Amino acid sequence: MQQNNVLILDFGSQYTQLIARRVRELNIYCEIHPYNHPPKNQSEFKAIILSGSPNSVRGENVLHPDLSEIRGKKPVLAVCYGAQYLAHFSGGQVAPSNTREYGRANLSYIKSDETFFENISVGSQVWMSHSDTIKNLPTNGELLASTKDVENAAYKIKGEQTFAIQFHPEVYHSKDGKQILENFLVKIAGVSQTWTPDSFVESTVAAIQEKVGNDKVVLGLSGGVDSTVAAVLLNKAIGKNLYCIFVNNGLLRKNEFESVLTQYEGMGLNVKGVDASARFLKALEGISDPEKKRKAIGNSFIEVFDDEAHKITDVTWLAQGTIYPDVIESVSVNGGPSATIKSHHNVGGLPDYMKLKIVEPLRMIFKDEVRRVGASMGIDSELLGRHPFPGPGLGIRILGDITAEKVRILQEVDAVFINGLKEDGLYDKVWQAGAMLLPVNSVGVMGDERTYEKVVALRAVESTDGMTADWVNLPYEFLQKTSNKIINQVKGVNRVVYDISSKPPATIEWE
C-alpha cells in the first residue's frame, strides 16, 4: 500500500488538510505528518508534498525539515512555505513583499510543454496567501509560471523531480488546482489511483478487528452522519460487541432526542437513549466563554459515558466519530505546528480516571468522504444528506451563558429555519445551516408596544469539507418569510439577521 501512498509534511498551515482532501479526491491515499516528526520510512512513500505555513523562512523560528531522505530521490511538490524554503536555503532569495499577496490571481505565464501544467491555460485563477515572495530562484531552478505580481509563482529544480509553487492548489479558489495535483502525482510521480470508499471500508474493518479483537466498544451516537457511519463500520467489524449510546445533552434541536432514537430502529444497531439534559445544563450554569463551554460540555459528555460504560460488563473501548477537520481545528496534527482555532468536544483524549481506550475509525477522512463511505455501505441517503451539527450542539450557538429558556428560544428558531429550508426545496442545496442566539437585545415594536427582545442570526453555507465555506445566497423571499415566521411564532425574538461571511476569514459557527 505504502508504495502508492503520498506523504504530506505539515508546516502548520490551516490548509494542510485541504491538500489531503484534494489528493483523496484523486483516489489516492495520503498521510499527514508534522515536518519535525516525519515517519521513519519516508523513502517508502511514492511522493511527498510540503505544505504552507504561517511562519517565515526569514524568521528566527524558521521551520527546518530534514529532506535528506527524499530530496532528489522522490518526487516532491513544495507549496507556498515549502517553495520559499527550497529557494531560501538552496541558493535563492526570499524577501518581504511590497504588499501582502493574498487572494485571487491569474497565471500570466506558463512554460510550454511542461507536464506539471498540462491542460492548464494562461489566465487560470490561483489563490495566493503569503507576505514573503521569492525574489531569486534556487540553484538549478527553472521558472514554470508567473502571475502579474508574482514573477516566480512556480518553478522546478533541474535534475530532480522537485516542483514548487507559491500559490495554493488545494483551495477552491485555485480553479485548476486539482488538475495540477493530478499532473504531479499521477503523470510525474506515477501514483496509482486505487483508494476508494470500498477499499477504505475493507481496510478499516480489518484494522478495527485487529485492534479491538473480542473487546466490547461503547459508542456515542448523535444522529449525525459521522457517528452513524462510525457505528455501521464498527458493527461490521465487531457486531454484538458494539454498544451505542445516544445522549440528550439538552442542547439538541427541537424533538431531536426522540426522532434520532426512532431513526436507528431497523438499522441493526444496539442503541440506548440517555437523557442527561439536566446534568449538562447544570454544568454550564454561568459560563459564557466559548472554550470553557466546550470543555464543560466535553467533560459532562465523558462523565455520562463513564457512568454508562460501567453498566456494561468489561467494556474496554470508547468509539468516537472524530473526523479530520475536528482534529486540525483543535490541536496540532500529530503534534505538529498547526495553530489552534477551537477545541472540539471529542478531541484531546480522556481523563486518567476513565480507563477506556479510544477507537476513531473516521479520524483520517473528511466529511464528504464520510458520506461516500456511508453510501458504499448502503446507509439511507436521507440520513447521509443531513447537515453537519456541532458536537456541543446549541451550546456554541447560544453566545454567552446558557439557560433553559435560551435553549427553548433557539430550538424554536432553528426548527422554523430548517423546516423552512426543507419545505422550499433548499435544504439539499445548503451544506450546513443553523441559527445563532446573540447576547444582545434589540428594541422593537409589536402591536404598538415597545419590545426589547433577543436577536437571532441565521447562517447557511456551501462547502464540501468544512475547511472552507461560502455563504449561501438564499432567496430574499425565503428570508423574508422565515424572518416573519420566527418573529411571529417564537416568543422572545424581535429581530432576525442573516450572516453573509465566508470561511475564511470567519468560521462556520460563531463560537
Short mmCIF file of C-alpha atoms in Angstrom, two decimals:
data_model
loop_
_atom_site.label_atom_id
_atom_site.label_comp_id
_atom_site.label_asym_id
_atom_site.label_seq_id
_atom_site.Cartn_x
_atom_site.Cartn_y
_atom_site.Cartn_z
CA MET A 1 0.00 0.00 0.00
CA GLN A 2 2.68 2.48 1.01
CA GLN A 3 4.34 2.31 -2.38
CA ASN A 4 1.30 4.15 -3.72
CA ASN A 5 0.77 6.48 -0.77
CA VAL A 6 1.55 10.19 -0.59
CA LEU A 7 3.25 11.82 2.40
CA ILE A 8 2.28 15.39 3.30
CA LEU A 9 4.71 17.14 5.62
CA ASP A 10 2.82 19.72 7.68
CA PHE A 11 4.44 23.08 8.46
CA GLY A 12 1.39 24.37 10.32
CA SER A 13 -0.82 25.66 7.51
CA GLN A 14 -4.57 25.66 8.14
CA TYR A 15 -4.82 24.45 4.53
CA THR A 16 -2.81 21.27 5.06
CA GLN A 17 -5.94 19.16 5.47
CA LEU A 18 -7.26 20.60 2.23
CA ILE A 19 -4.20 19.29 0.42
CA ALA A 20 -5.04 15.85 1.78
CA ARG A 21 -8.65 16.19 0.71
CA ARG A 22 -7.72 17.15 -2.85
CA VAL A 23 -5.35 14.20 -3.05
CA ARG A 24 -8.08 11.86 -1.79
CA GLU A 25 -10.42 13.19 -4.49
CA LEU A 26 -7.97 11.68 -6.96
CA ASN A 27 -8.50 8.26 -5.31
CA ILE A 28 -5.02 8.45 -3.83
CA TYR A 29 -4.42 7.75 -0.15
CA CYS A 30 -2.23 10.22 1.72
CA GLU A 31 -0.98 10.72 5.26
CA ILE A 32 -0.15 13.93 7.07
CA HIS A 33 2.81 14.07 9.43
CA PRO A 34 4.47 17.06 11.13
CA TYR A 35 7.63 18.19 9.38
CA ASN A 36 9.52 17.71 12.67
CA HIS A 37 8.10 14.23 13.32
CA PRO A 38 8.14 12.56 9.91
CA PRO A 39 7.60 8.79 9.60
CA LYS A 40 10.77 6.73 9.74
CA ASN A 41 10.05 5.26 6.34
CA GLN A 42 9.75 8.42 4.25
CA SER A 43 11.56 6.74 1.39
CA GLU A 44 8.74 4.20 1.03
CA PHE A 45 6.20 6.83 0.02
CA LYS A 46 5.61 7.36 -3.67
CA ALA A 47 5.57 11.18 -3.50
CA ILE A 48 5.96 13.94 -0.91
CA ILE A 49 4.16 17.29 -0.58
CA LEU A 50 5.49 20.12 1.60
CA SER A 51 2.68 22.29 3.00
CA GLY A 52 2.41 26.01 3.58
CA SER A 53 2.98 27.65 6.96
CA PRO A 54 2.17 30.83 8.91
CA ASN A 55 5.92 31.08 9.61
CA SER A 56 8.50 32.92 7.52
CA VAL A 57 11.69 31.36 6.20
CA ARG A 58 13.38 34.62 7.21
CA GLY A 59 12.20 34.47 10.81
CA GLU A 60 14.10 33.46 13.93
CA ASN A 61 11.91 30.40 14.43
CA VAL A 62 12.26 29.10 10.90
CA LEU A 63 10.96 25.55 10.43
CA HIS A 64 13.82 23.34 9.21
CA PRO A 65 12.74 20.00 7.74
CA ASP A 66 15.23 17.20 7.14
CA LEU A 67 14.76 16.47 3.43
CA SER A 68 17.87 14.31 3.02
CA GLU A 69 15.84 11.11 2.59
CA ILE A 70 13.62 12.49 -0.15
CA ARG A 71 15.21 15.45 -1.94
CA GLY A 72 16.35 14.28 -5.38
CA LYS A 73 15.20 10.74 -4.61
CA LYS A 74 11.43 11.11 -4.62
CA PRO A 75 9.01 13.41 -6.46
CA VAL A 76 8.48 16.47 -4.24
CA LEU A 77 5.88 19.23 -4.50
CA ALA A 78 6.60 22.27 -2.33
CA VAL A 79 3.62 24.57 -1.67
CA CYS A 80 3.96 28.20 -0.51
CA TYR A 81 6.24 27.97 2.57
CA GLY A 82 7.75 24.81 1.09
CA ALA A 83 8.54 26.68 -2.13
CA GLN A 84 10.08 29.56 -0.18
CA TYR A 85 12.07 27.17 1.99
CA LEU A 86 13.62 25.42 -1.02
CA ALA A 87 14.50 28.77 -2.57
CA HIS A 88 15.85 30.45 0.57
CA PHE A 89 18.10 27.58 1.67
CA SER A 90 19.20 26.38 -1.77
CA GLY A 91 20.85 29.43 -3.29
CA GLY A 92 17.79 31.61 -3.97
CA GLN A 93 16.39 34.66 -2.23
CA VAL A 94 13.16 35.26 -0.33
CA ALA A 95 12.20 38.79 0.73
CA PRO A 96 9.17 40.63 2.11
CA SER A 97 6.57 41.58 -0.49
CA ASN A 98 5.86 45.25 -1.01
CA THR A 99 2.19 44.38 -0.49
CA ARG A 100 0.76 41.26 1.14
CA GLU A 101 -0.04 38.80 -1.63
CA TYR A 102 -3.37 37.38 -0.57
CA GLY A 103 -6.37 36.32 -2.64
CA ARG A 104 -7.14 35.59 -6.27
CA ALA A 105 -4.52 35.94 -9.00
CA ASN A 106 -4.21 34.71 -12.58
CA LEU A 107 -1.32 32.91 -14.24
CA SER A 108 0.12 35.28 -16.84
CA TYR A 109 2.90 32.95 -18.00
CA ILE A 110 3.16 29.14 -18.14
CA LYS A 111 6.19 27.30 -19.56
CA SER A 112 5.06 25.46 -22.66
CA ASP A 113 5.40 21.66 -22.95
CA GLU A 114 5.65 21.27 -19.17
CA THR A 115 3.85 18.18 -17.81
CA PHE A 116 3.27 19.88 -14.47
CA PHE A 117 0.98 22.43 -16.17
CA GLU A 118 -0.57 20.10 -18.73
CA ASN A 119 -4.19 21.08 -19.52
CA ILE A 120 -3.70 24.39 -17.67
CA SER A 121 -4.02 27.64 -19.64
CA VAL A 122 -2.67 31.15 -19.17
CA GLY A 123 -5.27 33.09 -17.22
CA SER A 124 -6.04 30.22 -14.87
CA GLN A 125 -7.07 31.56 -11.44
CA VAL A 126 -4.94 30.64 -8.42
CA TRP A 127 -5.05 31.59 -4.73
CA MET A 128 -2.15 33.40 -3.06
CA SER A 129 -1.66 33.64 0.72
CA HIS A 130 1.77 34.90 1.76
CA SER A 131 3.63 38.01 2.91
CA ASP A 132 7.06 36.95 1.61
CA THR A 133 7.92 36.42 -2.04
CA ILE A 134 10.61 34.53 -3.96
CA LYS A 135 12.96 37.12 -5.49
CA ASN A 136 15.51 34.72 -6.94
CA LEU A 137 15.12 31.04 -7.79
CA PRO A 138 17.32 28.44 -6.07
CA THR A 139 20.34 26.85 -7.71
CA ASN A 140 19.25 24.92 -10.81
CA GLY A 141 15.77 26.42 -10.50
CA GLU A 142 13.78 26.78 -13.70
CA LEU A 143 10.80 29.15 -13.94
CA LEU A 144 7.50 27.42 -14.78
CA ALA A 145 4.82 30.07 -14.16
CA SER A 146 4.21 33.70 -13.18
CA THR A 147 1.34 36.00 -12.26
CA LYS A 148 1.13 39.74 -12.79
CA ASP A 149 2.51 40.47 -9.31
CA VAL A 150 4.48 37.28 -8.58
CA GLU A 151 7.18 36.52 -11.10
CA ASN A 152 8.34 33.25 -9.51
CA ALA A 153 4.91 31.69 -8.96
CA ALA A 154 6.15 28.20 -9.89
CA TYR A 155 9.49 26.55 -10.59
CA LYS A 156 11.21 23.19 -10.72
CA ILE A 157 14.71 22.01 -9.87
CA LYS A 158 16.63 20.70 -12.86
CA GLY A 159 17.88 17.15 -12.38
CA GLU A 160 15.22 16.38 -9.75
CA GLN A 161 11.52 15.66 -9.72
CA THR A 162 11.13 18.64 -7.38
CA PHE A 163 8.43 21.20 -8.14
CA ALA A 164 7.49 24.32 -6.18
CA ILE A 165 4.50 26.67 -6.34
CA GLN A 166 3.89 29.92 -4.48
CA PHE A 167 0.10 29.55 -4.68
CA HIS A 168 -2.28 27.06 -3.02
CA PRO A 169 -3.70 24.44 -5.44
CA GLU A 170 -5.69 22.85 -2.62
CA VAL A 171 -8.18 25.68 -2.07
CA TYR A 172 -11.40 26.03 -4.00
CA HIS A 173 -10.35 29.38 -5.47
CA SER A 174 -7.48 27.79 -7.42
CA LYS A 175 -9.70 26.67 -10.28
CA ASP A 176 -7.27 24.15 -11.79
CA GLY A 177 -5.65 23.10 -8.51
CA LYS A 178 -6.93 19.54 -8.72
CA GLN A 179 -5.54 19.19 -12.25
CA ILE A 180 -2.14 20.46 -11.11
CA LEU A 181 -2.08 17.91 -8.28
CA GLU A 182 -3.11 15.15 -10.68
CA ASN A 183 -0.37 16.17 -13.12
CA PHE A 184 2.21 15.94 -10.36
CA LEU A 185 1.00 12.82 -8.59
CA VAL A 186 -0.21 10.69 -11.50
CA LYS A 187 1.71 11.85 -14.58
CA ILE A 188 5.01 12.76 -12.91
CA ALA A 189 5.18 10.64 -9.74
CA GLY A 190 3.24 7.68 -11.17
CA VAL A 191 0.98 7.19 -8.14
CA SER A 192 -1.86 4.69 -8.66
CA GLN A 193 -5.44 5.90 -8.17
CA THR A 194 -6.75 2.92 -6.20
CA TRP A 195 -8.05 4.42 -2.93
CA THR A 196 -11.88 4.25 -2.90
CA PRO A 197 -14.70 4.17 -0.30
CA ASP A 198 -14.94 0.39 -0.72
CA SER A 199 -11.22 -0.05 -0.13
CA PHE A 200 -11.46 2.22 2.94
CA VAL A 201 -14.30 0.13 4.39
CA GLU A 202 -12.41 -3.09 3.78
CA SER A 203 -9.14 -1.88 5.31
CA THR A 204 -10.85 -0.08 8.23
CA VAL A 205 -12.98 -3.07 9.21
CA ALA A 206 -9.86 -5.25 9.16
CA ALA A 207 -7.94 -2.66 11.22
CA ILE A 208 -10.74 -2.46 13.81
CA GLN A 209 -10.89 -6.23 14.12
CA GLU A 210 -7.14 -6.39 14.64
CA LYS A 211 -7.10 -3.50 17.12
CA VAL A 212 -10.20 -4.34 19.15
CA GLY A 213 -10.35 -8.13 18.89
CA ASN A 214 -13.16 -9.53 21.05
CA ASP A 215 -13.30 -6.47 23.33
CA LYS A 216 -16.50 -4.52 23.92
CA VAL A 217 -16.85 -0.99 22.50
CA VAL A 218 -19.19 1.79 23.60
CA LEU A 219 -20.00 4.46 21.00
CA GLY A 220 -21.71 7.81 21.39
CA LEU A 221 -24.32 8.36 18.68
CA SER A 222 -25.51 11.87 17.82
CA GLY A 223 -27.86 11.14 14.95
CA GLY A 224 -25.43 12.81 12.57
CA VAL A 225 -23.54 11.44 9.62
CA ASP A 226 -20.18 10.90 11.33
CA SER A 227 -21.29 8.87 14.33
CA THR A 228 -23.75 6.88 12.23
CA VAL A 229 -21.13 5.87 9.67
CA ALA A 230 -18.71 5.07 12.50
CA ALA A 231 -21.37 2.88 14.11
CA VAL A 232 -22.06 0.93 10.91
CA LEU A 233 -18.32 0.43 10.33
CA LEU A 234 -17.83 -0.81 13.89
CA ASN A 235 -20.91 -3.01 13.64
CA LYS A 236 -19.45 -4.60 10.51
CA ALA A 237 -16.24 -5.28 12.38
CA ILE A 238 -17.37 -6.42 15.85
CA GLY A 239 -21.17 -6.85 15.70
CA LYS A 240 -22.75 -7.62 19.10
CA ASN A 241 -19.72 -6.25 20.97
CA LEU A 242 -20.73 -2.70 19.96
CA TYR A 243 -22.90 -0.79 22.46
CA CYS A 244 -24.29 2.51 21.14
CA ILE A 245 -25.46 5.28 23.47
CA PHE A 246 -27.31 8.40 22.39
CA VAL A 247 -27.09 11.16 25.00
CA ASN A 248 -29.56 14.01 25.24
CA ASN A 249 -27.32 16.86 26.40
CA GLY A 250 -30.21 19.32 26.48
CA LEU A 251 -28.64 21.20 23.56
CA LEU A 252 -30.11 19.24 20.67
CA ARG A 253 -32.51 20.50 18.05
CA LYS A 254 -36.23 20.50 18.79
CA ASN A 255 -37.58 16.94 19.33
CA GLU A 256 -34.25 15.51 18.14
CA PHE A 257 -33.75 13.06 21.01
CA GLU A 258 -36.92 11.14 20.17
CA SER A 259 -36.55 11.34 16.40
CA VAL A 260 -32.93 10.12 16.44
CA LEU A 261 -33.78 7.06 18.53
CA THR A 262 -36.57 6.23 16.10
CA GLN A 263 -34.19 6.75 13.19
CA TYR A 264 -31.89 3.96 14.33
CA GLU A 265 -34.67 1.40 14.63
CA GLY A 266 -34.20 -1.26 11.98
CA MET A 267 -30.52 -0.47 11.36
CA GLY A 268 -29.43 -3.46 13.43
CA LEU A 269 -27.59 -1.30 15.98
CA ASN A 270 -27.78 -1.82 19.73
CA VAL A 271 -28.76 1.70 20.88
CA LYS A 272 -29.64 3.05 24.33
CA GLY A 273 -31.00 6.57 24.88
CA VAL A 274 -29.84 8.52 27.94
CA ASP A 275 -31.49 11.82 28.91
CA ALA A 276 -28.76 13.81 30.69
CA SER A 277 -30.01 17.28 29.74
CA ALA A 278 -30.29 18.49 33.35
CA ARG A 279 -26.72 17.39 34.05
CA PHE A 280 -25.31 19.31 31.09
CA LEU A 281 -27.30 22.49 31.77
CA LYS A 282 -26.17 22.40 35.41
CA ALA A 283 -22.51 22.11 34.31
CA LEU A 284 -22.95 25.13 32.02
CA GLU A 285 -24.50 27.47 34.58
CA GLY A 286 -22.91 30.92 34.46
CA ILE A 287 -20.30 30.03 31.80
CA SER A 288 -20.02 32.47 28.89
CA ASP A 289 -16.54 31.83 27.47
CA PRO A 290 -16.91 29.58 24.39
CA GLU A 291 -13.84 27.47 25.14
CA LYS A 292 -14.97 26.92 28.72
CA LYS A 293 -18.41 25.96 27.46
CA ARG A 294 -16.90 23.41 25.08
CA LYS A 295 -14.80 21.98 27.88
CA ALA A 296 -17.80 21.80 30.23
CA ILE A 297 -19.84 20.02 27.59
CA GLY A 298 -16.95 17.68 26.79
CA ASN A 299 -16.35 16.87 30.44
CA SER A 300 -20.04 16.16 31.04
CA PHE A 301 -20.11 14.01 27.92
CA ILE A 302 -17.20 11.96 29.26
CA GLU A 303 -18.79 11.66 32.72
CA VAL A 304 -22.06 10.38 31.26
CA PHE A 305 -20.19 7.86 29.17
CA ASP A 306 -18.16 6.76 32.15
CA ASP A 307 -21.38 6.15 34.09
CA GLU A 308 -22.96 4.23 31.21
CA ALA A 309 -19.81 2.29 30.41
CA HIS A 310 -19.73 0.96 33.98
CA LYS A 311 -23.16 -0.53 33.37
CA ILE A 312 -21.69 -2.67 30.58
CA THR A 313 -19.59 -5.57 31.81
CA ASP A 314 -15.95 -5.46 30.73
CA VAL A 315 -16.22 -2.63 28.20
CA THR A 316 -12.73 -1.66 27.00
CA TRP A 317 -13.07 0.93 24.23
CA LEU A 318 -14.81 4.24 23.63
CA ALA A 319 -15.53 4.88 19.95
CA GLN A 320 -15.99 8.38 18.54
CA GLY A 321 -16.98 9.85 15.19
CA THR A 322 -14.00 12.22 15.07
CA ILE A 323 -13.08 13.33 11.54
CA TYR A 324 -10.13 15.24 10.12
CA PRO A 325 -11.48 18.83 10.39
CA ASP A 326 -12.22 18.19 14.10
CA VAL A 327 -8.55 17.44 14.61
CA ILE A 328 -7.00 20.26 12.61
CA GLU A 329 -9.17 22.90 14.30
CA SER A 330 -8.46 21.59 17.79
CA VAL A 331 -4.82 20.65 18.12
CA SER A 332 -1.69 20.38 16.03
CA VAL A 333 -1.92 17.41 13.74
CA ASN A 334 0.05 14.55 15.31
CA GLY A 335 1.95 17.04 17.47
CA GLY A 336 2.83 19.36 14.60
CA PRO A 337 2.93 23.14 14.39
CA SER A 338 -0.65 23.98 13.32
CA ALA A 339 -2.38 26.79 15.21
CA THR A 340 -5.41 26.01 17.36
CA ILE A 341 -8.66 27.55 16.07
CA LYS A 342 -11.06 25.99 18.57
CA SER A 343 -11.35 22.80 20.58
CA HIS A 344 -13.79 20.04 19.78
CA HIS A 345 -15.62 18.07 22.44
CA ASN A 346 -14.42 14.70 21.16
CA VAL A 347 -10.78 15.58 20.52
CA GLY A 348 -7.97 15.66 23.01
CA GLY A 349 -8.09 12.42 24.95
CA LEU A 350 -9.72 11.16 28.13
CA PRO A 351 -9.06 11.83 31.82
CA ASP A 352 -6.86 9.41 33.73
CA TYR A 353 -9.75 8.04 35.79
CA MET A 354 -11.50 6.77 32.68
CA LYS A 355 -9.88 3.51 31.67
CA LEU A 356 -11.43 3.22 28.21
CA LYS A 357 -9.18 3.26 25.17
CA ILE A 358 -10.14 5.28 22.10
CA VAL A 359 -11.07 3.98 18.66
CA GLU A 360 -11.83 6.54 15.94
CA PRO A 361 -12.46 4.84 12.59
CA LEU A 362 -13.12 8.10 10.71
CA ARG A 363 -10.30 10.19 12.15
CA MET A 364 -8.38 10.28 8.87
CA ILE A 365 -11.19 11.22 6.48
CA PHE A 366 -13.22 14.30 5.58
CA LYS A 367 -16.97 14.90 5.72
CA ASP A 368 -17.56 14.31 2.01
CA GLU A 369 -15.55 11.10 2.25
CA VAL A 370 -17.62 10.01 5.25
CA ARG A 371 -20.75 10.39 3.14
CA ARG A 372 -19.26 8.38 0.27
CA VAL A 373 -18.17 5.64 2.69
CA GLY A 374 -21.67 5.57 4.18
CA ALA A 375 -23.24 5.29 0.73
CA SER A 376 -20.93 2.38 -0.13
CA MET A 377 -22.28 0.57 2.96
CA GLY A 378 -25.90 1.18 1.98
CA ILE A 379 -26.82 3.80 4.60
CA ASP A 380 -30.01 5.71 3.73
CA SER A 381 -29.31 8.75 1.54
CA GLU A 382 -31.60 10.99 3.63
CA LEU A 383 -29.51 10.30 6.73
CA LEU A 384 -26.25 10.81 4.81
CA GLY A 385 -27.54 14.11 3.42
CA ARG A 386 -28.23 15.52 6.85
CA HIS A 387 -26.46 18.81 7.60
CA PRO A 388 -23.49 18.71 10.00
CA PHE A 389 -24.37 19.67 13.56
CA PRO A 390 -21.70 20.63 16.11
CA GLY A 391 -20.92 18.16 18.89
CA PRO A 392 -21.62 20.76 21.61
CA GLY A 393 -24.93 21.40 19.86
CA LEU A 394 -26.76 24.63 20.55
CA GLY A 395 -24.29 25.31 23.37
CA ILE A 396 -22.00 27.07 20.91
CA ARG A 397 -24.86 28.68 19.00
CA ILE A 398 -26.04 30.49 22.13
CA LEU A 399 -23.48 33.25 22.52
CA GLY A 400 -22.86 33.98 26.18
CA ASP A 401 -24.24 32.00 29.09
CA ILE A 402 -26.74 29.20 28.59
CA THR A 403 -30.15 28.85 30.23
CA ALA A 404 -33.07 26.53 29.61
CA GLU A 405 -35.10 29.48 28.29
CA LYS A 406 -32.39 30.44 25.78
CA VAL A 407 -32.25 26.83 24.61
CA ARG A 408 -36.02 26.84 24.12
CA ILE A 409 -35.89 30.04 22.08
CA LEU A 410 -33.09 28.81 19.82
CA GLN A 411 -34.69 25.38 19.33
CA GLU A 412 -37.86 27.08 18.13
CA VAL A 413 -35.96 29.45 15.82
CA ASP A 414 -33.84 26.63 14.44
CA ALA A 415 -36.92 24.50 13.75
CA VAL A 416 -38.58 27.29 11.76
CA PHE A 417 -35.39 27.84 9.72
CA ILE A 418 -34.53 24.19 8.99
CA ASN A 419 -38.13 23.15 8.28
CA GLY A 420 -38.49 26.14 6.00
CA LEU A 421 -35.42 25.10 4.00
CA LYS A 422 -36.90 21.64 3.57
CA GLU A 423 -40.35 22.91 2.62
CA ASP A 424 -38.91 25.25 -0.03
CA GLY A 425 -36.58 22.63 -1.52
CA LEU A 426 -33.46 24.46 -0.35
CA TYR A 427 -32.16 22.05 2.29
CA ASP A 428 -30.10 19.87 -0.07
CA LYS A 429 -28.62 22.97 -1.72
CA VAL A 430 -27.07 24.00 1.60
CA TRP A 431 -24.11 22.22 3.24
CA GLN A 432 -24.88 23.44 6.75
CA ALA A 433 -27.49 25.77 8.23
CA GLY A 434 -28.39 26.89 11.71
CA ALA A 435 -29.37 29.81 13.90
CA MET A 436 -27.34 31.72 16.50
CA LEU A 437 -28.81 33.42 19.56
CA LEU A 438 -26.91 36.67 20.07
CA PRO A 439 -26.07 38.08 23.51
CA VAL A 440 -27.85 41.36 22.80
CA ASN A 441 -31.40 42.65 22.98
CA SER A 442 -32.97 44.83 20.33
CA VAL A 443 -35.69 47.43 20.58
CA GLY A 444 -38.78 46.69 18.53
CA VAL A 445 -42.47 47.45 18.14
CA MET A 446 -45.20 44.80 18.34
CA GLY A 447 -48.87 45.77 18.48
CA ASP A 448 -47.97 49.43 19.05
CA GLU A 449 -45.98 48.41 22.11
CA ARG A 450 -42.25 48.73 22.63
CA THR A 451 -40.34 45.43 22.90
CA TYR A 452 -36.80 44.75 23.98
CA GLU A 453 -36.07 41.16 22.98
CA LYS A 454 -33.48 38.80 21.55
CA VAL A 455 -31.69 38.96 18.19
CA VAL A 456 -31.00 35.79 16.18
CA ALA A 457 -28.65 35.32 13.25
CA LEU A 458 -29.34 32.78 10.52
CA ARG A 459 -26.37 31.05 8.87
CA ALA A 460 -26.28 28.90 5.71
CA VAL A 461 -23.10 27.90 3.90
CA GLU A 462 -21.90 25.96 0.89
CA SER A 463 -18.90 23.69 1.41
CA THR A 464 -17.53 20.22 0.74
CA ASP A 465 -15.37 19.62 3.81
CA GLY A 466 -15.97 22.39 6.33
CA MET A 467 -12.43 23.73 5.94
CA THR A 468 -13.60 26.50 3.63
CA ALA A 469 -17.16 27.71 3.07
CA ASP A 470 -19.12 30.39 1.21
CA TRP A 471 -22.39 31.86 2.45
CA VAL A 472 -25.45 30.80 0.51
CA ASN A 473 -27.40 33.43 -1.39
CA LEU A 474 -30.82 32.31 -0.15
CA PRO A 475 -33.78 33.93 -1.97
CA TYR A 476 -34.94 37.19 -0.42
CA GLU A 477 -38.50 35.85 -0.44
CA PHE A 478 -37.44 32.87 1.68
CA LEU A 479 -35.52 35.05 4.13
CA GLN A 480 -38.46 37.43 4.42
CA LYS A 481 -40.92 34.61 5.07
CA THR A 482 -38.60 32.92 7.58
CA SER A 483 -37.93 36.15 9.45
CA ASN A 484 -41.64 36.85 9.75
CA LYS A 485 -42.36 33.34 10.99
CA ILE A 486 -39.62 33.50 13.62
CA ILE A 487 -40.69 36.87 14.99
CA ASN A 488 -44.38 35.94 14.98
CA GLN A 489 -44.04 32.39 16.34
CA VAL A 490 -41.06 32.48 18.71
CA LYS A 491 -41.71 34.38 21.90
CA GLY A 492 -38.68 36.42 22.96
CA VAL A 493 -37.28 37.29 19.50
CA ASN A 494 -37.95 40.56 17.69
CA ARG A 495 -35.08 40.78 15.16
CA VAL A 496 -33.55 38.39 12.61
CA VAL A 497 -30.30 38.95 10.68
CA TYR A 498 -28.54 36.86 8.02
CA ASP A 499 -24.80 36.11 8.19
CA ILE A 500 -23.02 36.70 4.84
CA SER A 501 -19.46 35.91 6.00
CA SER A 502 -17.35 33.23 4.27
CA LYS A 503 -14.75 30.92 5.80
CA PRO A 504 -12.04 32.13 5.88
CA PRO A 505 -11.89 34.69 7.41
CA ALA A 506 -14.93 33.76 9.54
CA THR A 507 -15.69 30.26 10.80
CA ILE A 508 -18.96 28.46 10.15
CA GLU A 509 -20.02 28.53 13.79
CA TRP A 510 -19.88 31.77 15.77
CA GLU A 511 -18.12 30.22 18.76
#
